[in-house]
JSON list of C-alpha atoms (C1' of nucleotides) in Angstrom, two decimals:
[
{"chain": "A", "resi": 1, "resn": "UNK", "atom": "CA", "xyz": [-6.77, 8.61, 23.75]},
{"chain": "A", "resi": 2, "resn": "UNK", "atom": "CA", "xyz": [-7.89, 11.17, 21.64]},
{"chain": "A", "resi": 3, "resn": "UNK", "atom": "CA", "xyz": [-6.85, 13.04, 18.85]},
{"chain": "A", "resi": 4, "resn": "UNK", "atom": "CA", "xyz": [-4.25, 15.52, 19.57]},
{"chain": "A", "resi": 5, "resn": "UNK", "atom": "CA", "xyz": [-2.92, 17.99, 17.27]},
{"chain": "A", "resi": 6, "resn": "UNK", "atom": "CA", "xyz": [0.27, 15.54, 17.17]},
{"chain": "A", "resi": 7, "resn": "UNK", "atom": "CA", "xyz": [-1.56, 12.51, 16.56]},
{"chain": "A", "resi": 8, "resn": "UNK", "atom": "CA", "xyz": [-3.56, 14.19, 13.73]},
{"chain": "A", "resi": 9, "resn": "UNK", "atom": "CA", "xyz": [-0.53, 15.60, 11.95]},
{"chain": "A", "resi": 10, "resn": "UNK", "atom": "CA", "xyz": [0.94, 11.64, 11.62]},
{"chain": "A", "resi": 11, "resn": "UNK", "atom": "CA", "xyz": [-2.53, 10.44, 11.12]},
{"chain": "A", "resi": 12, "resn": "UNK", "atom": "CA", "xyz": [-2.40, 13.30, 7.74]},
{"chain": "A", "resi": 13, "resn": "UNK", "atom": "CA", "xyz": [1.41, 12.47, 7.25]},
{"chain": "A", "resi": 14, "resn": "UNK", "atom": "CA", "xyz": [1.32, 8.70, 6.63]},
{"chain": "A", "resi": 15, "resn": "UNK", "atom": "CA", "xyz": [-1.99, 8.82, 4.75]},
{"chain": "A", "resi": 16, "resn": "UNK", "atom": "CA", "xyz": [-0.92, 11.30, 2.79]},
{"chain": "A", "resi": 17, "resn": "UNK", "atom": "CA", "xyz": [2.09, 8.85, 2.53]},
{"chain": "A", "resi": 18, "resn": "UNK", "atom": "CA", "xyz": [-0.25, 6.52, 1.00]},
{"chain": "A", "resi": 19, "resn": "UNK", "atom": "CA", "xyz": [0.05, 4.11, 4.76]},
{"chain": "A", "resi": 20, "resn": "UNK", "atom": "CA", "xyz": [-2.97, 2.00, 4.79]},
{"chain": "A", "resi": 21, "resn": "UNK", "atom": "CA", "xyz": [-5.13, 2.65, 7.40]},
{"chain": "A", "resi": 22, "resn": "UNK", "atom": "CA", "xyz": [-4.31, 0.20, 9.33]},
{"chain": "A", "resi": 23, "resn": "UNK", "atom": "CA", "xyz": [-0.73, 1.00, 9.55]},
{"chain": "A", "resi": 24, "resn": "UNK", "atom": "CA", "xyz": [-1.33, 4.26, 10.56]},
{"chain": "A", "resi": 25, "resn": "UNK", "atom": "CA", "xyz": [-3.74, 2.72, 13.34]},
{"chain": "A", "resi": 26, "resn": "UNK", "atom": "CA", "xyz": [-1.01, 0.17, 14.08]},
{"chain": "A", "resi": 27, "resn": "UNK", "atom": "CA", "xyz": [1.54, 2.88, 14.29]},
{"chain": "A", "resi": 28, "resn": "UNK", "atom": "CA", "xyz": [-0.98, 5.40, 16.25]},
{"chain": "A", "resi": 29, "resn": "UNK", "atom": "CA", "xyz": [-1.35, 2.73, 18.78]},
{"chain": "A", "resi": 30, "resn": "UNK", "atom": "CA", "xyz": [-3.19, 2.73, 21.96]},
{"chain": "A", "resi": 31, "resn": "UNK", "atom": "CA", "xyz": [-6.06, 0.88, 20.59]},
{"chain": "A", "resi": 32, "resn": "UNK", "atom": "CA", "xyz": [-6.80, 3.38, 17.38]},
{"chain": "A", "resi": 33, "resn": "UNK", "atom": "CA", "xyz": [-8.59, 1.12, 15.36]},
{"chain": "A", "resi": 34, "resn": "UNK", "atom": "CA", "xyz": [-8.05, 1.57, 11.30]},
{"chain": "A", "resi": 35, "resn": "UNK", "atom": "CA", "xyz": [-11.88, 2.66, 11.52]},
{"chain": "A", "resi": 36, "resn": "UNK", "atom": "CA", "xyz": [-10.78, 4.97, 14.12]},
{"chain": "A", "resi": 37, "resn": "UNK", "atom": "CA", "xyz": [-8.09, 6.27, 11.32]},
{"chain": "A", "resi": 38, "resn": "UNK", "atom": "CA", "xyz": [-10.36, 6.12, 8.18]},
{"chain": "A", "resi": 39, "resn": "UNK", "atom": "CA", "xyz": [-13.25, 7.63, 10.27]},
{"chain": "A", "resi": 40, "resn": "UNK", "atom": "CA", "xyz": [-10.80, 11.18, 11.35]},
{"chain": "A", "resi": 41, "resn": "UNK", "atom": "CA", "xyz": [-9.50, 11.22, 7.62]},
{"chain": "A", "resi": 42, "resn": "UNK", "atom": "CA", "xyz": [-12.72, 11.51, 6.23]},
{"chain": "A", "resi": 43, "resn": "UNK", "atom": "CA", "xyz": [-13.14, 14.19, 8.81]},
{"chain": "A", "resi": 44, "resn": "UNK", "atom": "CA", "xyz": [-10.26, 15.71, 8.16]},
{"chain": "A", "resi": 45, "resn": "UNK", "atom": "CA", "xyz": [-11.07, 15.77, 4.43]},
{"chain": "A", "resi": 46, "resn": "UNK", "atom": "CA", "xyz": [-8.29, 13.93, 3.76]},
{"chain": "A", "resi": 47, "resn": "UNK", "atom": "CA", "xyz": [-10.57, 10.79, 2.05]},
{"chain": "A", "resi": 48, "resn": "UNK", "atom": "CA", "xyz": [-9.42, 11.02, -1.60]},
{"chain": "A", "resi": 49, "resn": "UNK", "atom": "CA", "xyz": [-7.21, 8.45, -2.03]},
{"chain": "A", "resi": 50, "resn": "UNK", "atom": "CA", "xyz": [-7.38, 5.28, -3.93]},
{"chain": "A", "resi": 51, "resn": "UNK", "atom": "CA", "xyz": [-10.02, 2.96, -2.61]},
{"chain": "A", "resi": 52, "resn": "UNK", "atom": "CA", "xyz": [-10.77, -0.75, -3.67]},
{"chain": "A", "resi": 53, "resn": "UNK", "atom": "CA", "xyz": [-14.26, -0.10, -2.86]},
{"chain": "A", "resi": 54, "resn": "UNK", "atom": "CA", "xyz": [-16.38, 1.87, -5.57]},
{"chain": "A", "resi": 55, "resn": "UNK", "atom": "CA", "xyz": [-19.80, 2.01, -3.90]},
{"chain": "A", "resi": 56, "resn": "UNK", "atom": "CA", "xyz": [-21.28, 4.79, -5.65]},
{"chain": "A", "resi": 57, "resn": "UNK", "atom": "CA", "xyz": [-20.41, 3.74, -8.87]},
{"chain": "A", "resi": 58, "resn": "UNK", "atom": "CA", "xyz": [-22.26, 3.96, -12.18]},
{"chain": "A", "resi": 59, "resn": "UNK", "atom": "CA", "xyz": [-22.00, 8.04, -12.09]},
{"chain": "A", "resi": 60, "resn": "UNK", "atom": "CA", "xyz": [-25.33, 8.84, -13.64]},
{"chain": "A", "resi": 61, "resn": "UNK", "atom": "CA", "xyz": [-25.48, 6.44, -16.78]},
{"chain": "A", "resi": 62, "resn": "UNK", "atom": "CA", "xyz": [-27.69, 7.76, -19.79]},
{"chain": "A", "resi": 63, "resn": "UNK", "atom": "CA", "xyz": [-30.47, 5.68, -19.53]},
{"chain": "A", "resi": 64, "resn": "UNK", "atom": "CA", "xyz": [-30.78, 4.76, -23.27]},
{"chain": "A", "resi": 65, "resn": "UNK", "atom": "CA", "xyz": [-29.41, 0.99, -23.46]},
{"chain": "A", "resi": 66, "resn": "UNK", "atom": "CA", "xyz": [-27.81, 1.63, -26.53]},
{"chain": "A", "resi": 67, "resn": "UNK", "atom": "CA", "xyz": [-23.93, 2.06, -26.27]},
{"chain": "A", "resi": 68, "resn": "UNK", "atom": "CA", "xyz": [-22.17, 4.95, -27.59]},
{"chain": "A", "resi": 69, "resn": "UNK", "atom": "CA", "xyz": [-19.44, 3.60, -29.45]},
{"chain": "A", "resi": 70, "resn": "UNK", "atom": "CA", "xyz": [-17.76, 7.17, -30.05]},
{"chain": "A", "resi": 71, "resn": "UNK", "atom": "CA", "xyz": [-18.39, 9.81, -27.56]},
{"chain": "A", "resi": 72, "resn": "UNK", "atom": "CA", "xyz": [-16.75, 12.75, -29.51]},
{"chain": "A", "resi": 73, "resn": "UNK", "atom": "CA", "xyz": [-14.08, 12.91, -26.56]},
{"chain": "A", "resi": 74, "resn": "UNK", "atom": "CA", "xyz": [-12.89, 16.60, -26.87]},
{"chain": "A", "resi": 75, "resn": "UNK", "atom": "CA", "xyz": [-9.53, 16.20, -27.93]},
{"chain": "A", "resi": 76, "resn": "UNK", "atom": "CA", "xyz": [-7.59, 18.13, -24.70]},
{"chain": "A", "resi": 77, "resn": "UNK", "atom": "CA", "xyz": [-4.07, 18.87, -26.73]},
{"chain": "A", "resi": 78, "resn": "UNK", "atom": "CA", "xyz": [-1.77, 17.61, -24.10]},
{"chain": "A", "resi": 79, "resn": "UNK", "atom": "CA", "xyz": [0.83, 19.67, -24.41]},
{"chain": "A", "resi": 80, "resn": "UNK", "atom": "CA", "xyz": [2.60, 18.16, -21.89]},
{"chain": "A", "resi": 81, "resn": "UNK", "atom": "CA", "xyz": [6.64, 18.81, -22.87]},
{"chain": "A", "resi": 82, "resn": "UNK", "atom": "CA", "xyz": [7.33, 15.29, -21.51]},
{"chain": "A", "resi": 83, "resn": "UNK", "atom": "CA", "xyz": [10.75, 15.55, -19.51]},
{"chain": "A", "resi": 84, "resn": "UNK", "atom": "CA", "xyz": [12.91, 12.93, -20.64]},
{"chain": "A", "resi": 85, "resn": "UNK", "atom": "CA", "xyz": [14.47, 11.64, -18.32]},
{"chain": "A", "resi": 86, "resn": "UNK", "atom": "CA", "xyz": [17.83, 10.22, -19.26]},
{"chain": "A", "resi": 87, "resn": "UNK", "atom": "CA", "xyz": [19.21, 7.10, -17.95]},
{"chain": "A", "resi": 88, "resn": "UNK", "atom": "CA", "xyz": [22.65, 7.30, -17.04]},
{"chain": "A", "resi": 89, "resn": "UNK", "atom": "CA", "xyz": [23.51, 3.94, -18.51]},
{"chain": "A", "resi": 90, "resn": "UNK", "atom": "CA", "xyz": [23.41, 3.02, -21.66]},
{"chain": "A", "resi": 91, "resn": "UNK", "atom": "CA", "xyz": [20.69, 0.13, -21.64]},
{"chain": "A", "resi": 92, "resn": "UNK", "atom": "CA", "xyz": [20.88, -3.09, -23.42]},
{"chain": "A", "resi": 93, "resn": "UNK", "atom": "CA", "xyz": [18.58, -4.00, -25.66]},
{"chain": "A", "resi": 94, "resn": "UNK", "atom": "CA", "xyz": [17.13, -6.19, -23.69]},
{"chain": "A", "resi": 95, "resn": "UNK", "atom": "CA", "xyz": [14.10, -5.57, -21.48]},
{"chain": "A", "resi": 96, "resn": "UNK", "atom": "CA", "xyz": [14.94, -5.60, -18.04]},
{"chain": "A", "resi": 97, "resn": "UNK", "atom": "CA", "xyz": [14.49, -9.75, -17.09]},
{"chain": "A", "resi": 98, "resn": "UNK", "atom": "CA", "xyz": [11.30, -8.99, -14.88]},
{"chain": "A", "resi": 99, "resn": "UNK", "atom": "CA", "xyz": [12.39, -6.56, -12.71]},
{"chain": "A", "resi": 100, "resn": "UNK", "atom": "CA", "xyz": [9.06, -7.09, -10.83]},
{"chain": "A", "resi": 101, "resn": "UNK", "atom": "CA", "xyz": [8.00, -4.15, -7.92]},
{"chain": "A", "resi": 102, "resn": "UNK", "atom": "CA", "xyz": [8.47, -5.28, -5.24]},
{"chain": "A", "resi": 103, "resn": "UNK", "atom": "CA", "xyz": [5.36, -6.79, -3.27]},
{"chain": "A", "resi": 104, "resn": "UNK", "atom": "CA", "xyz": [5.25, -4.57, -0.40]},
{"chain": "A", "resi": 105, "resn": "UNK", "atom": "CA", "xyz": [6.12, -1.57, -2.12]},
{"chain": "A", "resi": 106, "resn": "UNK", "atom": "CA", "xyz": [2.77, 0.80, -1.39]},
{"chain": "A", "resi": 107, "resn": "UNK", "atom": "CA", "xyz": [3.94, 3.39, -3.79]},
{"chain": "A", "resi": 108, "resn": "UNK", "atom": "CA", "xyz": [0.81, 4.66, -5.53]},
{"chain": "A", "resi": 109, "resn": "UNK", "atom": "CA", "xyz": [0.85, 7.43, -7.86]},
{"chain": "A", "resi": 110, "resn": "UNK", "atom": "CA", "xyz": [2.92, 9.94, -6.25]},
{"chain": "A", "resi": 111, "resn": "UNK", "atom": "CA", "xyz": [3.92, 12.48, -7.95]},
{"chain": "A", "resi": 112, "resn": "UNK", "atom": "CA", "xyz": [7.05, 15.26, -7.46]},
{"chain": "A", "resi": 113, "resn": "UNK", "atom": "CA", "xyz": [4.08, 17.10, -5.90]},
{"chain": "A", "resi": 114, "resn": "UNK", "atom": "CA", "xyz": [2.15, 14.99, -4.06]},
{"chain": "A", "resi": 115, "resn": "UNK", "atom": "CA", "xyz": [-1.17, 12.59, -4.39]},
{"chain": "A", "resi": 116, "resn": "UNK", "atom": "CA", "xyz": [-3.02, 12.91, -7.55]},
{"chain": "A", "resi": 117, "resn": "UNK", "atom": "CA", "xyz": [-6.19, 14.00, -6.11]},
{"chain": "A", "resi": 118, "resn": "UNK", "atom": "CA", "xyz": [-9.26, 13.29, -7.42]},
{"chain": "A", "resi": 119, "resn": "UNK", "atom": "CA", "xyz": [-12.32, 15.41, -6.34]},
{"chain": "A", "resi": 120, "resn": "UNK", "atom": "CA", "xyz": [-15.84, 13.52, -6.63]},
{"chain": "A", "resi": 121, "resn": "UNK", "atom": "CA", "xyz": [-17.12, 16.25, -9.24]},
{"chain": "A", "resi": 122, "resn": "UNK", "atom": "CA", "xyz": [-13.96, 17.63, -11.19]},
{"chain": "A", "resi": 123, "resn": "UNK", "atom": "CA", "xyz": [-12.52, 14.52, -12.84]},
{"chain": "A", "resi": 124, "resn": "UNK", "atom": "CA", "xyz": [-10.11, 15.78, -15.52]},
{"chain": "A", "resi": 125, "resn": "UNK", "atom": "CA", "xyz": [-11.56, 13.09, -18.82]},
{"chain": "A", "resi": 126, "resn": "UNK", "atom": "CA", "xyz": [-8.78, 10.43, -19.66]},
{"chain": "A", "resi": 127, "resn": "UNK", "atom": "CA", "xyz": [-5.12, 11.55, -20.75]},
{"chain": "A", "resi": 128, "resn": "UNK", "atom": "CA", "xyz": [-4.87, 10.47, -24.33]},
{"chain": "A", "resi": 129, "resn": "UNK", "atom": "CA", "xyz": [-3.76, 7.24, -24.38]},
{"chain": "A", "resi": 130, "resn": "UNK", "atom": "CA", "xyz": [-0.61, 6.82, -27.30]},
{"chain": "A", "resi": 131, "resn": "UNK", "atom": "CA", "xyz": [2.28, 7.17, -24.65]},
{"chain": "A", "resi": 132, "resn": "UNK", "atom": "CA", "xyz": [4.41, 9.13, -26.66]},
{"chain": "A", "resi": 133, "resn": "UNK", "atom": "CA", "xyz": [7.88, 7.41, -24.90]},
{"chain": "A", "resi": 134, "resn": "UNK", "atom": "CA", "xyz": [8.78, 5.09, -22.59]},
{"chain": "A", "resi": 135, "resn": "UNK", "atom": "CA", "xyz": [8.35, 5.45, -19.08]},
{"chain": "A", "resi": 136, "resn": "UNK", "atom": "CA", "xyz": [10.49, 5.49, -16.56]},
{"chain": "A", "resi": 137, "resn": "UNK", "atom": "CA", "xyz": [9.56, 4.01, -12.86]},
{"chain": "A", "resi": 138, "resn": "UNK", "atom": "CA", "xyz": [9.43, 7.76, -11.24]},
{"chain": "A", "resi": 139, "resn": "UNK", "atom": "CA", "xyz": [10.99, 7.32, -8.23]},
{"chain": "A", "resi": 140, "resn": "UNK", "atom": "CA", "xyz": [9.37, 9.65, -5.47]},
{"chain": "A", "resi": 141, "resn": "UNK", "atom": "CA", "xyz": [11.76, 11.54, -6.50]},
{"chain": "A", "resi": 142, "resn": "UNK", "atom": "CA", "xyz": [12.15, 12.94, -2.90]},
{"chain": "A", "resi": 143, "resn": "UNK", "atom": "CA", "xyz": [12.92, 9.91, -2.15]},
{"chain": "A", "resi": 144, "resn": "UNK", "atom": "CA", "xyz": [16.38, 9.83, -0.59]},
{"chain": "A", "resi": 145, "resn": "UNK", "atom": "CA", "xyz": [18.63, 7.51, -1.88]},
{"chain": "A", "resi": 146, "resn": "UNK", "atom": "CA", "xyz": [19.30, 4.87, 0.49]},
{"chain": "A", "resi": 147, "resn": "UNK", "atom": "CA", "xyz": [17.56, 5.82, 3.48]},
{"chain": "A", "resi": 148, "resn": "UNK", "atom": "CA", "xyz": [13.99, 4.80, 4.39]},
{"chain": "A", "resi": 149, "resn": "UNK", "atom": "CA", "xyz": [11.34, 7.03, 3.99]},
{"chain": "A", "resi": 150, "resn": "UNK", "atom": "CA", "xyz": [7.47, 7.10, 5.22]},
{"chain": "A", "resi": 151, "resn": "UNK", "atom": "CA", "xyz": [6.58, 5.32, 2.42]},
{"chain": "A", "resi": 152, "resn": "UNK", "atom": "CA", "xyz": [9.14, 2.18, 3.65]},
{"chain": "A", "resi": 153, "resn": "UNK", "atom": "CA", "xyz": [7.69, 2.14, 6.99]},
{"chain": "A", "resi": 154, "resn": "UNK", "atom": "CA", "xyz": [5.92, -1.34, 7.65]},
{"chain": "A", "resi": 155, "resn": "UNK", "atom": "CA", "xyz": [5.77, -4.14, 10.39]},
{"chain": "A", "resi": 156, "resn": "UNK", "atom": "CA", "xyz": [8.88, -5.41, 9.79]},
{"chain": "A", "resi": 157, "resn": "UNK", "atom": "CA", "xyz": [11.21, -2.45, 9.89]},
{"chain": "A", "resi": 158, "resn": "UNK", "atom": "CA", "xyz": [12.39, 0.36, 12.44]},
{"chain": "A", "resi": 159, "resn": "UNK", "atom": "CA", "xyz": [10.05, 3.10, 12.84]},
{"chain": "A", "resi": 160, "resn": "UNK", "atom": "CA", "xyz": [12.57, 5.78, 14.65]},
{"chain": "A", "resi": 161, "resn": "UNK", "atom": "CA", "xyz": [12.72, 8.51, 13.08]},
{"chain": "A", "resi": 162, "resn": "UNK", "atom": "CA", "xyz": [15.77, 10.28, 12.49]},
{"chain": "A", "resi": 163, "resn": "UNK", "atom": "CA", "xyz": [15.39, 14.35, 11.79]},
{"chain": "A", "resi": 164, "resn": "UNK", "atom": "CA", "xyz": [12.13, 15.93, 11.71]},
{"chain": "A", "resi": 165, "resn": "UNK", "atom": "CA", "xyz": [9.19, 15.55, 8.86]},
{"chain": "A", "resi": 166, "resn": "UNK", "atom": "CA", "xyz": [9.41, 18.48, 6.26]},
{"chain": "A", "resi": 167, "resn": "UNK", "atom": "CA", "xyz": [13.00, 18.47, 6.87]},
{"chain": "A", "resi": 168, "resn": "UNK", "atom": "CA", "xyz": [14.27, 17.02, 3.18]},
{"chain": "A", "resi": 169, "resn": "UNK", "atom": "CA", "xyz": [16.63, 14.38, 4.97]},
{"chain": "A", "resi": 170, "resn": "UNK", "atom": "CA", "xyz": [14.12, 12.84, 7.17]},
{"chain": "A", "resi": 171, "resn": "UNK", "atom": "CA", "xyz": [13.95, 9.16, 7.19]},
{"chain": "A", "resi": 172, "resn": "UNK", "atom": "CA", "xyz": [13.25, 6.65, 9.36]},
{"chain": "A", "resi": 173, "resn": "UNK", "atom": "CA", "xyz": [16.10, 4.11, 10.52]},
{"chain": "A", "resi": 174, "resn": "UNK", "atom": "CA", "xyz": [14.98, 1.27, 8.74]},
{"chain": "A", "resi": 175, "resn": "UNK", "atom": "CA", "xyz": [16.45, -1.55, 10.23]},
{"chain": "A", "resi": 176, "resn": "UNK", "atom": "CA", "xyz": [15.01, -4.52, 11.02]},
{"chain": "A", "resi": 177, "resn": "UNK", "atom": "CA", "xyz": [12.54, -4.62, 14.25]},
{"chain": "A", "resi": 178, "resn": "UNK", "atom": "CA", "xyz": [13.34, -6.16, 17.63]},
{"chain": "A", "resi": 179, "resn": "UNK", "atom": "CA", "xyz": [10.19, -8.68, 16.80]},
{"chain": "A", "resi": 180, "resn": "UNK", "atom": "CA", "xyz": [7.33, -7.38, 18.95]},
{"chain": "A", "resi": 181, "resn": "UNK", "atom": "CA", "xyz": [8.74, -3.57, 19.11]},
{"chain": "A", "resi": 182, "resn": "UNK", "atom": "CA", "xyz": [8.34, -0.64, 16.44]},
{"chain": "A", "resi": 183, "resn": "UNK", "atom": "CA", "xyz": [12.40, -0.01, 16.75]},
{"chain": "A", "resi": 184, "resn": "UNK", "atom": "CA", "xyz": [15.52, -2.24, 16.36]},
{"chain": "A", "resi": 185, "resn": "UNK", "atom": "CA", "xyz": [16.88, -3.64, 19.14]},
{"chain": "A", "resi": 186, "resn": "UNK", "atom": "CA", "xyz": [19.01, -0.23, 19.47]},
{"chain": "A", "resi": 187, "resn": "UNK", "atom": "CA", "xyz": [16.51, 2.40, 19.35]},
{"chain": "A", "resi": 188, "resn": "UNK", "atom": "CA", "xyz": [14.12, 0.13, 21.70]},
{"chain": "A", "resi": 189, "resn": "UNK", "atom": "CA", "xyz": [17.22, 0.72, 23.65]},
{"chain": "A", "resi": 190, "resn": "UNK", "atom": "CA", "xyz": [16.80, 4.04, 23.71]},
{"chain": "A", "resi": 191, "resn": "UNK", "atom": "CA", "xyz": [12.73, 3.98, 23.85]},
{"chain": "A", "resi": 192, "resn": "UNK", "atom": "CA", "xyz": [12.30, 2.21, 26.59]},
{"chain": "A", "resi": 193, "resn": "UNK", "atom": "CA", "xyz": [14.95, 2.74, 29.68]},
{"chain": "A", "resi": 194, "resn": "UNK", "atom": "CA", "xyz": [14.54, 0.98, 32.90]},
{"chain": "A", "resi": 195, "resn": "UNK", "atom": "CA", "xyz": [14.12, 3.69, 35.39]},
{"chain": "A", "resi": 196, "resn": "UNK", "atom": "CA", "xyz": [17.48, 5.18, 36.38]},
{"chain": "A", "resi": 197, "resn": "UNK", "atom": "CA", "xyz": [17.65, 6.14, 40.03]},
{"chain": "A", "resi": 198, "resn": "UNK", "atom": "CA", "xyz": [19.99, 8.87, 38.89]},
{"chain": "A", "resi": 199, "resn": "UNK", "atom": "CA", "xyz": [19.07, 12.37, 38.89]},
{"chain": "A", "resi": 200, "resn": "UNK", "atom": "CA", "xyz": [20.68, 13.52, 36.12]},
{"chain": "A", "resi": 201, "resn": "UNK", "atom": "CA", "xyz": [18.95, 11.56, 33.76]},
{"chain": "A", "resi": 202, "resn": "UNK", "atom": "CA", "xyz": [19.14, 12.37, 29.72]},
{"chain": "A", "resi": 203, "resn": "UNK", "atom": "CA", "xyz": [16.15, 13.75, 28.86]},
{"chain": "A", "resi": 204, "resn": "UNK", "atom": "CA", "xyz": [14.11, 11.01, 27.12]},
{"chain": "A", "resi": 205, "resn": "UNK", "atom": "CA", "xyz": [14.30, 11.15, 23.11]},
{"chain": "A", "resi": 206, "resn": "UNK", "atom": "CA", "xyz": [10.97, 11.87, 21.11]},
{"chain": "A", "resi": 207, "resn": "UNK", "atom": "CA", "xyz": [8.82, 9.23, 20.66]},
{"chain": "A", "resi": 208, "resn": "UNK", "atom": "CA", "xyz": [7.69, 8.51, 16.99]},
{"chain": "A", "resi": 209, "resn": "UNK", "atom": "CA", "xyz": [4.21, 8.98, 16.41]},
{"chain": "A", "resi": 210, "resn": "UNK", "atom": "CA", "xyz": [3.41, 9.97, 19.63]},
{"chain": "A", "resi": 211, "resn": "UNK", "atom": "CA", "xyz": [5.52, 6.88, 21.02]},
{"chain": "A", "resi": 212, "resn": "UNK", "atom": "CA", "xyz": [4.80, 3.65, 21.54]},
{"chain": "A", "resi": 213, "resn": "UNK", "atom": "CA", "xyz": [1.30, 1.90, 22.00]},
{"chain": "A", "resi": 214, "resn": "UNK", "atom": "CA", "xyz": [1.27, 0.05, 25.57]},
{"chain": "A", "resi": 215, "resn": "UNK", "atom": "CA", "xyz": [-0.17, -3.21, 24.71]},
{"chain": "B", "resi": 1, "resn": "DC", "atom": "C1'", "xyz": [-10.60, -16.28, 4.31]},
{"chain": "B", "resi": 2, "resn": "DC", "atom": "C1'", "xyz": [-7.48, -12.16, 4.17]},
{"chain": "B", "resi": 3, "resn": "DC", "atom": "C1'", "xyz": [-6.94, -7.31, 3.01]},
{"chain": "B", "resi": 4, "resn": "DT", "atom": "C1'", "xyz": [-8.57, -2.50, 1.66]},
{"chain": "B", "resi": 5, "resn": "DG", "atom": "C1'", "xyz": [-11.35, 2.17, 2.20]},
{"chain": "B", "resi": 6, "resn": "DA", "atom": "C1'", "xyz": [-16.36, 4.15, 2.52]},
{"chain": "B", "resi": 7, "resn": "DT", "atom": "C1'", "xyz": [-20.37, 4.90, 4.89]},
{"chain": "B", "resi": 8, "resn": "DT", "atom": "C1'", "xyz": [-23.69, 4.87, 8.46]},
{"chain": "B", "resi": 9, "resn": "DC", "atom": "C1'", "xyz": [-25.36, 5.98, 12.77]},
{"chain": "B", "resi": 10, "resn": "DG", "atom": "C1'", "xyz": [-25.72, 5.65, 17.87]},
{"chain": "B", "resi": 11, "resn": "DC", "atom": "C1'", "xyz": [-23.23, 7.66, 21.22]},
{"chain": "C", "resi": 1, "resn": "DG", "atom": "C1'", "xyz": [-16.55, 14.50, 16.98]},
{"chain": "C", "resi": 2, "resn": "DC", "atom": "C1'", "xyz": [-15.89, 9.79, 17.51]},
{"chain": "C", "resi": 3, "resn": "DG", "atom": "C1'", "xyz": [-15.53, 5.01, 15.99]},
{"chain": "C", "resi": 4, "resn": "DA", "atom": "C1'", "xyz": [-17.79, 0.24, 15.80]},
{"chain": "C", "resi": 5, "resn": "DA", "atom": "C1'", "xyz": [-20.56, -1.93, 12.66]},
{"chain": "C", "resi": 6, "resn": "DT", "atom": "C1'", "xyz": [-21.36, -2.61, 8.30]},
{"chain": "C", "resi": 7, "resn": "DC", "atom": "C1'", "xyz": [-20.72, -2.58, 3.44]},
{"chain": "C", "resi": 8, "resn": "DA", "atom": "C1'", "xyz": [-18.33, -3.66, -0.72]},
{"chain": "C", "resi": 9, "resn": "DG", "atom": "C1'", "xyz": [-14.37, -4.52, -3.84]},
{"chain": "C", "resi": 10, "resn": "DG", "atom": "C1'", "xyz": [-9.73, -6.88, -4.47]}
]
DNA sequence: CCCTGATTCGC
DNA sequence: GCGAATCAGG
């Protein structure tokens, strides 16, 4: 299979997403391998995105042993105007009892505007580090309340997607897979239909991702 | 071991 | 352009 222009456009959605690799391969399906995937990001130009891997590292270390204890850091004013975001509740004293993230939640650092991008040679210096006020888990924002979005997707849970991407509603339905199928039991119903010897069939529904991989 | 992304290089 | 092989960190 090769890349189409559909394929590529949920190859750049769910990485953009912050989907691993192989979840986009996994999703892609017929046989894309998450090499496949990494290999037409990077060609794509799509690559910056947290890695666990720093090979290049050491960016050009002065050679003199000795450690500078205080590089004069140029002190960027950060005038950021910090938007407070009020809670609606009043909250208790008490810190929330280890209200943990949750394991599989792949959030990284996305902002209202997307990935924080980092290009190999521009590196805006550290943020000052006193955090003037307490932070508050940004939600994607986006993110629509109660309905799964791209960044929900995994194994476990119902890949159909309801609307269309860029739409501001568009999730995915999120329930629970029929084990061994992308959808629940009721969209597989309506992915894969045994072939009706009628003529006037319903036209078949669109197939997520470019539908699914024939295993 | 598993996972991850990055890179290389023959095709 | 493609992706398996390989590398390297978590």
């Amino acid at each position: 299979m090769s890349w189409t222009d559909e394929r590529i456009e949920t190859l750049k959605t769910m990485w953009e997403a912050g989907q691993t690799a192989s979840q986009i391969a996994d999703a892609l399906g017929d046989g894309v391998s998450r090499n496949a995937v990494i290999g037409k990001a990077h060609r794509l130009g799509l690559q910056a995105r947290p890695s666990p891997v720093r090979s290049s590292e050491a960016p050009a270390e002065q050679e003199a042993p000795s450690l500078q204890a205080a590089e004069p850091e140029p002190v960027v004013a950060e005038p950021e105007p910090e938007p407070v975001v009020e809670e609606e509740e009043a909250a208790p004293p008490a810190p929330a009892p280890a209200s943990e993230p949750r394991p599989e939640m792949v959030l990284r650092s996305v902002g209202p505007g997307g990935f924080v991008r980092q290009s190999p040679g521009e590196q805006q210096p550290p943020a000052t580090p006193a955090p003037p006020r307490r932070l508050v888990p940004a939600k994607p924002s986006a993110e629509i309340a109660g309905k799964t979005s791209l960044l929900d997707l995994n194994d476990r849970i119902c890949k159909w997607p309801l609307g269309h991407p860029g739409e501001p509603d568009f999730h995915f339905c999120g329930e629970k897979v029929n084990p061994g199928f992308p959808y629940c039991v009721n969209h597989c119903g309506h992915a894969y239909q045994a072939q009706l010897p009628r003529r006037d069939r319903r036209p078949p529904p669109p197939m997520p991702f470019g539908g699914p991989r024939v295993r």
